[in-house]
Amino acid sequence: MFAGPIFSREALTSPRQLKHFLIRSGYVAALFVLMYTAAQAMFGWQQVRSLGDVARFGSLVFQVFCLVQLSLVLFFALLLAASGVAQEKDRQTLILLLMTDLRDYELVFGKLFASLLTVLALIVVSIPVLFFVLLLGGTGLDQVIWALAICAASALPAGSWGLLVAYWREKTFQTLAISVLGLVIFLGVVEGIVAVLPAGSEAAHWVGLLDPYRVLFSILDPLQGHHGLTTAHVACWDFLLVMAAAAVIINGITLLRLRVWNPSRAFFATAMLPEDEAEATSPGAAGSARHETHTRRIWSNPVVWREICTKAYGRKILAIKAAYVVLAALVAFLVARHPSSGELVLGMISPTGVAFVGLCLISLIIINAQAVTAFTSERDGKTLELLLMTDVTAKEFIYGKLGGILYNTKELIFIPLALGGYVAWRGGVTFEQYIYLVIGFAVLVLFAAMLGLHSGLSFERSRTAIANSLGTIFFLFIGIFIFMLLLVEARSSFAQQFASFLVFILAGSIALYASLSHRNPSAALMLAAGALPFLTFYAITEFLLQGSLGVCFAIAMAYGFTTLAMLVPAVSEFDASLGRTTLNNT
């Protein structure tokens, strides 16, 4: 095959795994649960007699399905492609692949298509669901076909970008952070250029084709930019051409630089050192990646000292923070130009609030990536067992990792809070609401950090741990967005909304419990998984009703208790969390 043996092996082994069937069936089941929830939110238990209401419902469900699916495609295409190569580097098996007779295009396209198998499977299994929605009315056949084409075409450049970064950078955290920030900044720059260019110009049209969401919205609402009495045509052949060109350019760069970037210079520098020095400076060493010729004073907790005082995650972390600062500057510019009050986006939140929430979401994703890679890098670098053989206790290890995570991502924590303070100073929110915002964001930061460590403890494979950790964060916020959208559409009281959304909440609780209790189930995790979706639903409802204290209290209770439910077993039953049968380190 063109992609070579890497793709062939993945295509032959993936269908033999149970998770392959669980992902496909679970995705279809989730879509139907979402459809049922939307129907209950719109109609409740009343009998529907009007075909217009059914068509409006079909149009709403189709739009929600397409937005959710495009977000999933972009996120998981990027994540799976980047983590697949990063895992090879962490386990030092990429050098073995480079020593074989595999051609460069087999290493690039094999990894790319292998990582996109799961994404393409989700798109394929959604075809009958979307055609079922087509029967409800309100949607055309051409809209369904082009929506599927947009999702499939968007996956290729997104996966290619993640693959390029993974082959370029050595550290897993760098790979994940640069991939996510790069995609977000790119979409922001595209929207900024389109806003500057004259509306309706040819240049604005072609630049706008680089944003899949903009093209998808034009397919979902073809009459938005259409004037006159002629028929509105739904087509985006030019978008497919732009996505194909972007994928060719990105993969071409990867092919040209593959052997230049890999093996890295650090690998050759280590090979030239004497044997004793090479062991001390190996990529998997627990200390700094650079050999130190002088003695350094180590703190009482050596784990947090290593996380803070050494370049454990590479020297390019400053570039990642600089990119985040650029993104935050764009958000601040948007906040300064647009008033906090005005037309609400989707009837939920102001444009300034959308920008601020997006920045906070990026911070939580990167913090979570830092947390999960802080643990998986130790395991893949063969240093975790060495640490466990020392007198480092479980509390020192977990608290040291948490301290290092919060220190290394301090800019990602303080910049959103500073931006929120600026909005409060301008009068966008009251000082009391800003205090609630600080408390809620702090709780979510601790939750994201602890969830990353918990996933690293629970899953033996680094790629699975990374996908589970980041996927949980992503699905939580996707669920919150869906909740808010349907609640605005329902426009009813809390009691009626609670009955309508009960099935969706229960499904979320089951999925969250399966994620959190993969290896070591407990009563606390079961209670946390059951309470978190309910309290999140209450927080969303209270927010839409212009509440503030109730939102903060619900978030602090839900995510704070879940954080403790993951933290306590990690520091008190560390060996059990790792699946070991030895005596407890504590």
XYZ file of C-alpha atoms in Angstrom:
586
model
C 0.000 0.000 0.000
C 1.030 3.600 -0.592
C 1.176 4.385 3.128
C 3.398 1.377 3.818
C 3.486 -1.232 6.571
C 2.810 1.246 9.407
C -0.669 1.959 8.112
C -1.229 -1.659 7.094
C -0.505 -2.870 10.620
C -2.849 -0.301 12.158
C -5.616 -1.100 9.677
C -5.334 -4.828 10.433
C -5.051 -4.612 14.226
C -7.533 -1.811 15.035
C -10.685 -3.799 14.104
C -9.568 -6.586 16.435
C -9.666 -4.346 19.498
C -12.788 -3.997 21.625
C -12.404 -0.221 21.892
C -12.811 0.044 18.116
C -16.384 -1.232 18.356
C -17.104 0.639 21.586
C -16.063 3.957 20.040
C -18.236 3.462 16.960
C -21.332 2.258 18.791
C -20.849 4.743 21.634
C -20.619 7.670 19.213
C -23.867 6.722 17.470
C -25.568 6.189 20.827
C -24.357 9.603 22.025
C -25.799 11.272 18.916
C -29.206 9.670 19.473
C -29.148 10.620 23.165
C -28.386 14.178 22.097
C -31.276 14.047 19.617
C -33.657 12.795 22.296
C -32.518 15.529 24.667
C -33.041 18.190 22.010
C -36.533 16.840 21.297
C -37.449 16.931 24.973
C -36.046 20.449 25.300
C -38.091 21.728 22.346
C -41.349 19.786 22.662
C -41.359 18.206 26.120
C -44.146 15.657 26.436
C -46.633 17.502 24.263
C -47.861 15.995 21.027
C -46.355 17.557 17.905
C -48.847 18.127 15.083
C -47.122 20.722 12.904
C -44.693 19.631 10.183
C -43.008 23.017 10.486
C -42.048 22.302 14.105
C -40.591 18.943 13.128
C -38.607 20.562 10.311
C -37.304 23.260 12.666
C -36.271 20.527 15.098
C -34.494 18.622 12.313
C -32.605 21.740 11.282
C -31.520 22.433 14.879
C -30.319 18.850 15.453
C -28.441 18.834 12.148
C -26.629 22.055 13.041
C -25.670 20.775 16.500
C -24.473 17.442 15.075
C -22.319 19.138 12.438
C -20.729 21.615 14.869
C -19.961 18.879 17.400
C -18.599 16.510 14.764
C -16.339 19.123 13.164
C -14.932 20.025 16.597
C -14.308 16.359 17.382
C -12.656 15.776 14.013
C -10.256 18.714 14.354
C -9.376 17.932 17.971
C -8.826 14.189 17.665
C -7.124 14.327 14.261
C -4.631 16.752 15.777
C -4.286 14.847 19.055
C -3.958 11.323 17.671
C -1.460 12.290 14.982
C 0.718 14.261 17.409
C 0.586 11.736 20.249
C 1.321 8.783 17.950
C 4.722 10.130 16.928
C 5.424 11.627 20.358
C 4.990 8.212 21.930
C 7.521 6.733 19.507
C 10.013 9.408 20.533
C 9.392 8.976 24.259
C 9.970 5.230 23.999
C 12.971 5.839 21.699
C 11.533 3.545 19.022
C 11.421 6.186 16.289
C 15.171 5.806 15.844
C 14.587 2.117 15.126
C 12.048 2.992 12.436
C 14.529 5.423 10.898
C 17.133 2.641 10.738
C 14.865 0.365 8.691
C 14.352 0.498 4.933
C 11.094 2.427 5.338
C 10.907 5.350 2.958
C 10.233 8.846 4.220
C 6.743 8.980 2.735
C 5.913 5.684 4.445
C 6.910 7.143 7.817
C 4.884 10.296 7.213
C 1.779 9.031 5.446
C 1.741 5.766 7.372
C 1.560 7.579 10.722
C -0.870 10.156 9.337
C -3.424 7.731 7.908
C -3.072 5.368 10.870
C -3.940 8.198 13.269
C -6.907 9.259 11.109
C -8.498 5.803 11.099
C -10.502 6.491 14.262
C -11.553 9.923 13.025
C -12.706 8.591 9.662
C -14.572 5.779 11.413
C -16.551 8.354 13.407
C -17.413 10.238 10.221
C -18.558 7.049 8.481
C -20.771 5.850 11.346
C -22.407 9.292 11.494
C -23.646 9.010 7.884
C -26.808 6.996 8.675
C -27.554 9.270 11.652
C -27.385 12.415 9.505
C -29.532 10.822 6.809
C -32.054 9.919 9.497
C -32.131 13.589 10.507
C -32.673 14.402 6.827
C -36.032 12.591 7.003
C -37.262 15.074 9.626
C -37.088 17.947 7.167
C -35.476 21.346 7.418
C -32.277 20.025 5.805
C -31.348 19.266 2.224
C -29.470 16.276 0.870
C -26.719 18.502 -0.498
C -26.214 20.018 2.973
C -25.698 16.571 4.506
C -23.207 15.503 1.830
C -21.199 18.704 2.002
C -21.159 18.728 5.809
C -19.611 15.239 5.750
C -17.147 16.344 3.089
C -16.111 19.368 5.185
C -15.436 17.160 8.218
C -13.406 14.649 6.197
C -11.422 17.362 4.386
C -10.668 19.237 7.631
C -9.199 16.143 9.261
C -6.365 15.891 6.722
C -4.586 19.242 7.301
C -5.293 19.097 11.059
C -3.652 15.674 11.344
C -0.832 16.791 9.054
C -0.124 19.785 11.312
C -0.019 17.603 14.411
C 2.323 15.182 12.627
C 4.676 17.976 11.527
C 4.968 19.326 15.067
C 5.481 15.822 16.485
C 8.358 15.072 14.120
C 9.808 18.528 14.783
C 9.732 18.683 18.594
C 11.211 16.171 21.041
C 9.105 16.664 24.173
C 5.511 15.428 24.236
C 4.260 18.498 26.087
C 5.854 20.771 23.503
C 4.210 18.781 20.728
C 0.727 18.948 22.229
C 0.944 22.586 23.280
C 2.344 23.844 19.963
C -0.216 21.803 18.020
C -3.202 23.180 19.929
C -1.936 26.760 20.123
C -0.912 26.724 16.473
C -4.364 25.651 15.315
C -6.173 28.175 17.536
C -3.895 31.078 16.577
C -4.209 30.146 12.892
C -8.013 30.227 13.021
C -7.883 33.513 14.933
C -5.536 35.086 12.374
C -7.753 33.906 9.520
C -10.819 35.490 11.116
C -8.845 38.675 11.784
C -7.729 38.949 8.163
C -11.266 38.341 6.917
C -12.541 41.079 9.233
C -9.979 43.551 7.876
C -10.560 42.780 4.187
C -13.553 44.332 2.405
C -16.717 42.313 2.931
C -17.639 40.197 -0.072
C -14.264 40.615 -1.793
C -12.548 37.753 -3.578
C -9.571 37.894 -1.204
C -11.840 37.624 1.849
C -13.564 34.644 0.255
C -10.368 32.672 -0.362
C -8.851 33.527 3.018
C -12.095 32.533 4.742
C -11.835 29.083 3.147
C -8.986 28.339 5.556
C -11.489 28.298 8.459
C -13.618 25.106 8.386
C -16.166 26.589 10.798
C -16.836 29.548 8.517
C -17.398 27.212 5.559
C -19.598 24.914 7.638
C -21.795 27.830 8.730
C -22.215 28.808 5.084
C -23.459 25.268 4.372
C -25.776 25.174 7.393
C -27.300 28.550 6.496
C -26.917 28.986 2.715
C -29.393 31.920 2.639
C -27.320 34.063 5.027
C -25.174 35.691 2.355
C -27.555 35.110 -0.539
C -29.514 37.931 -2.085
C -32.135 37.892 -4.778
C -34.826 35.473 -5.811
C -32.590 32.886 -7.461
C -31.981 29.493 -5.883
C -29.174 29.296 -3.332
C -26.666 26.600 -4.286
C -24.820 24.607 -1.609
C -21.304 23.664 -2.681
C -17.742 24.165 -1.460
C -15.441 22.662 -4.044
C -13.027 25.532 -3.492
C -12.801 24.581 0.205
C -11.805 21.021 -0.683
C -9.139 22.409 -3.004
C -7.752 24.695 -0.274
C -7.676 21.896 2.319
C -5.919 19.558 -0.119
C -3.348 22.240 -0.929
C -2.765 22.911 2.794
C -2.250 19.194 3.461
C 0.188 18.890 0.553
C 2.239 21.864 1.766
C 2.365 20.684 5.391
C 3.247 17.092 4.484
C 5.804 18.317 1.960
C 7.597 20.251 4.702
C 7.477 17.179 6.949
C 8.972 14.984 4.220
C 11.777 17.441 3.506
C 12.724 17.915 7.172
C 12.068 14.420 8.505
C 15.688 13.225 8.424
C 16.964 16.654 9.463
C 14.846 16.785 12.613
C 15.266 13.106 13.460
C 17.397 11.935 15.149
C 17.780 15.154 17.093
C 21.072 16.862 17.866
C 20.746 15.823 21.510
C 20.869 12.181 20.413
C 24.161 12.650 18.567
C 25.601 14.745 21.407
C 24.781 11.976 23.868
C 26.335 9.341 21.595
C 29.647 11.254 21.523
C 29.965 11.352 25.336
C 31.675 8.681 27.448
C 29.386 5.918 28.655
C 28.975 7.220 32.220
C 28.201 10.745 31.039
C 25.844 9.467 28.340
C 23.758 7.681 30.946
C 23.540 10.851 33.035
C 22.403 12.943 30.057
C 20.095 10.450 28.348
C 16.667 11.810 27.276
C 14.962 9.602 29.855
C 17.082 10.678 32.785
C 15.226 11.977 35.814
C 17.398 15.065 36.040
C 18.054 17.793 33.540
C 18.646 16.788 29.933
C 21.930 18.715 29.973
C 24.973 17.392 31.839
C 25.868 19.563 34.798
C 29.510 19.848 35.862
C 28.783 21.599 39.161
C 26.837 20.613 42.241
C 23.373 22.113 42.659
C 21.495 22.447 45.913
C 18.384 20.246 45.851
C 15.278 21.134 47.859
C 13.703 18.917 50.489
C 11.238 17.750 47.824
C 13.452 16.671 44.900
C 10.507 16.139 42.562
C 9.280 19.716 42.672
C 12.914 20.918 42.447
C 13.375 18.919 39.273
C 10.116 20.230 37.799
C 10.949 23.879 38.528
C 14.740 24.239 38.475
C 15.619 22.051 35.473
C 14.634 22.115 31.821
C 12.657 18.900 32.174
C 10.277 19.851 29.362
C 12.809 21.366 26.991
C 13.975 24.900 26.304
C 11.206 25.675 23.810
C 8.591 26.008 26.523
C 9.279 29.749 26.508
C 8.241 29.849 22.843
C 4.985 28.109 23.778
C 4.317 30.712 26.441
C 5.141 33.472 23.969
C 2.598 32.054 21.534
C 0.020 31.978 24.313
C 0.790 35.616 25.142
C 0.180 36.497 21.482
C -3.163 34.694 21.623
C -4.045 36.487 24.855
C -3.111 39.827 23.259
C -5.534 39.119 20.402
C -8.261 38.327 22.925
C -7.472 41.507 24.890
C -7.679 43.527 21.664
C -11.103 42.010 20.982
C -12.230 42.788 24.534
C -11.031 46.395 24.245
C -12.805 46.983 20.920
C -16.150 45.378 21.708
C -18.388 46.348 24.624
C -19.261 43.722 27.189
C -22.938 44.382 26.616
C -24.669 43.911 23.293
C -26.015 41.151 21.106
C -25.388 37.736 22.637
C -23.725 34.947 20.657
C -26.319 32.180 20.131
C -28.417 33.919 22.766
C -26.038 32.836 25.531
C -22.986 35.021 26.026
C -21.442 38.229 24.732
C -18.612 38.177 22.132
C -16.227 39.369 24.845
C -17.300 36.482 27.056
C -16.810 34.002 24.209
C -13.242 35.223 23.677
C -12.484 35.045 27.412
C -13.984 31.554 27.783
C -12.022 30.377 24.740
C -8.775 31.638 26.270
C -9.567 29.881 29.563
C -10.360 26.665 27.709
C -6.997 26.774 25.917
C -5.298 27.289 29.291
C -7.051 24.287 30.814
C -6.189 22.068 27.837
C -2.500 23.004 27.965
C -2.391 22.599 31.766
C -3.962 19.173 31.394
C -1.448 18.262 28.685
C 1.401 19.387 30.937
C 0.028 17.245 33.777
C -0.467 14.015 31.843
C 2.884 14.272 30.040
C 4.622 15.001 33.364
C 3.753 11.453 34.369
C 3.901 9.618 31.036
C 7.355 11.041 30.278
C 8.659 9.405 33.463
C 7.149 6.067 32.484
C 8.318 6.173 28.853
C 11.763 7.398 29.892
C 12.141 4.372 32.217
C 12.669 6.677 35.208
C 9.430 6.063 37.072
C 10.612 2.771 38.570
C 13.890 4.399 39.571
C 12.006 7.114 41.424
C 9.852 4.534 43.170
C 12.989 2.728 44.373
C 14.223 5.866 46.152
C 12.972 7.266 49.454
C 10.677 9.714 47.624
C 7.226 9.237 49.139
C 3.944 9.217 47.258
C 3.010 12.608 48.723
C 6.308 14.126 47.623
C 5.877 12.721 44.135
C 2.244 13.798 43.579
C 2.516 17.181 45.310
C 5.859 17.788 43.619
C 4.348 17.101 40.206
C 1.368 19.335 40.957
C 3.654 22.125 42.154
C 5.775 21.859 39.030
C 2.707 21.848 36.780
C 1.267 24.979 38.368
C 4.639 26.754 38.301
C 5.417 25.903 34.675
C 1.960 27.054 33.559
C 1.679 30.111 35.824
C 1.362 32.446 32.825
C -1.592 30.431 31.566
C -3.266 30.895 34.940
C -2.564 34.557 35.699
C -3.139 36.022 32.222
C -6.853 35.025 32.044
C -7.325 36.290 35.590
C -5.624 39.569 34.684
C -7.841 39.875 31.620
C -10.886 39.239 33.806
C -9.674 41.933 36.190
C -9.399 44.341 33.257
C -12.986 43.593 32.272
C -14.079 44.158 35.881
C -12.166 47.464 35.961
C -14.032 48.574 32.834
C -17.322 47.736 34.491
C -18.115 44.644 32.465
C -18.599 42.621 35.659
C -18.826 43.579 39.306
C -16.009 43.013 41.785
C -18.070 40.289 43.469
C -18.519 38.461 40.176
C -14.787 38.730 39.514
C -14.041 37.067 42.868
C -16.386 34.233 41.921
C -14.616 33.971 38.568
C -11.214 33.675 40.275
C -12.457 30.938 42.596
C -14.142 28.975 39.824
C -11.165 29.189 37.465
C -8.751 28.162 40.241
C -10.856 25.072 40.973
C -10.948 24.163 37.273
C -7.152 24.570 37.020
C -6.600 22.164 39.909
C -9.110 19.752 38.364
C -7.353 19.827 34.982
C -3.932 19.254 36.594
C -5.104 16.394 38.802
C -7.046 14.777 35.965
C -3.840 14.607 33.925
C -1.930 12.887 36.726
C -4.866 10.557 37.396
C -4.982 9.494 33.747
C -1.238 8.886 33.751
C -1.644 6.660 36.818
C -4.638 4.806 35.408
C -3.518 4.003 31.871
C -0.301 2.144 31.092
C -0.033 3.300 27.481
C 0.994 6.922 27.169
C -1.074 7.532 24.057
C -4.200 6.169 25.759
C -3.553 8.253 28.878
C -3.099 11.442 26.844
C -6.199 10.796 24.731
C -8.306 9.968 27.794
C -7.146 13.013 29.767
C -7.472 15.605 27.009
C -10.606 13.912 25.680
C -12.308 14.180 29.073
C -11.578 17.907 29.274
C -12.743 18.391 25.691
C -15.970 16.427 26.102
C -16.814 18.245 29.320
C -16.729 21.592 27.561
C -18.506 20.236 24.470
C -21.242 18.978 26.795
C -21.444 22.384 28.484
C -21.818 24.085 25.087
C -24.595 21.680 24.057
C -26.356 22.188 27.386
C -26.299 25.958 26.977
C -27.477 25.828 23.376
C -30.425 23.555 24.134
C -31.354 25.422 27.294
C -31.601 28.663 25.322
C -33.743 26.849 22.764
C -35.994 25.381 25.477
C -36.706 28.698 27.288
C -38.550 26.972 30.142
C -38.270 26.639 33.911
C -35.537 24.729 35.704
C -37.830 21.841 36.746
C -38.985 21.240 33.161
C -35.432 21.499 31.843
C -34.142 19.028 34.431
C -36.634 16.361 33.338
C -35.778 16.938 29.675
C -32.032 16.676 30.163
C -32.029 13.763 32.595
C -31.045 11.112 30.019
C -28.173 13.241 28.698
C -26.906 13.889 32.228
C -27.030 10.186 33.139
C -25.146 9.235 29.976
C -22.471 11.807 30.826
C -22.178 10.440 34.355
C -21.679 6.884 33.103
C -19.032 7.968 30.590
C -17.196 10.050 33.200
C -17.213 7.190 35.707
C -15.798 4.815 33.093
C -13.006 7.300 32.419
C -12.120 8.053 36.040
C -12.365 4.492 37.412
C -10.527 2.654 34.655
C -8.115 0.884 37.005
C -9.169 1.579 40.599
C -12.900 2.192 41.064
C -14.011 3.732 44.338
C -17.161 5.029 45.979
C -15.771 8.579 45.927
C -15.157 8.471 42.169
C -18.632 7.037 41.603
C -20.160 9.859 43.644
C -18.025 12.441 41.831
C -18.959 11.099 38.389
C -22.627 11.113 39.349
C -22.682 14.580 40.908
C -20.455 16.489 38.466
C -22.834 16.505 35.430
C -25.830 17.378 37.650
C -24.040 20.267 39.346
C -22.639 21.438 35.994
C -26.179 21.492 34.613
C -27.302 23.537 37.600
C -24.369 25.957 37.113
C -25.302 26.454 33.443
C -28.945 27.059 34.303
C -27.999 29.516 37.038
C -25.674 31.355 34.634
C -28.419 31.726 32.024
C -30.668 33.090 34.788
C -28.047 35.806 35.495
C -26.802 34.153 38.690
C -23.226 34.314 39.990
C -22.870 32.895 43.508
C -24.781 29.728 42.607
C -22.539 29.175 39.573
C -19.368 29.519 41.648
C -20.699 27.268 44.417
C -21.776 24.520 41.995
C -18.443 24.548 40.133
C -16.426 24.545 43.372
C -18.432 21.649 44.790
C -18.496 19.534 41.615
C -14.940 19.913 40.375
C -13.377 20.408 43.805
C -14.801 17.162 45.143
C -13.766 15.306 41.953
C -10.240 16.657 42.366
C -10.083 15.364 45.935
C -11.521 12.010 44.861
C -8.578 11.622 42.467
C -5.952 13.158 44.767
C -6.526 11.172 47.961
C -5.974 7.682 46.441
C -2.946 8.987 44.534
C -1.123 10.048 47.715
C -2.396 7.295 50.033
C -2.558 4.247 47.733
C 0.125 5.054 45.205
C 1.131 1.463 44.456
C -2.488 0.423 44.009
C -3.039 3.332 41.628
C -0.111 2.121 39.548
C -1.374 -1.449 39.578
C 1.585 -2.639 41.658
C 1.446 -5.327 44.300
C 4.364 -4.120 46.400
C 4.150 -2.426 49.781
C 2.859 1.112 49.895
C 5.526 3.797 49.547
C 3.794 6.013 52.056
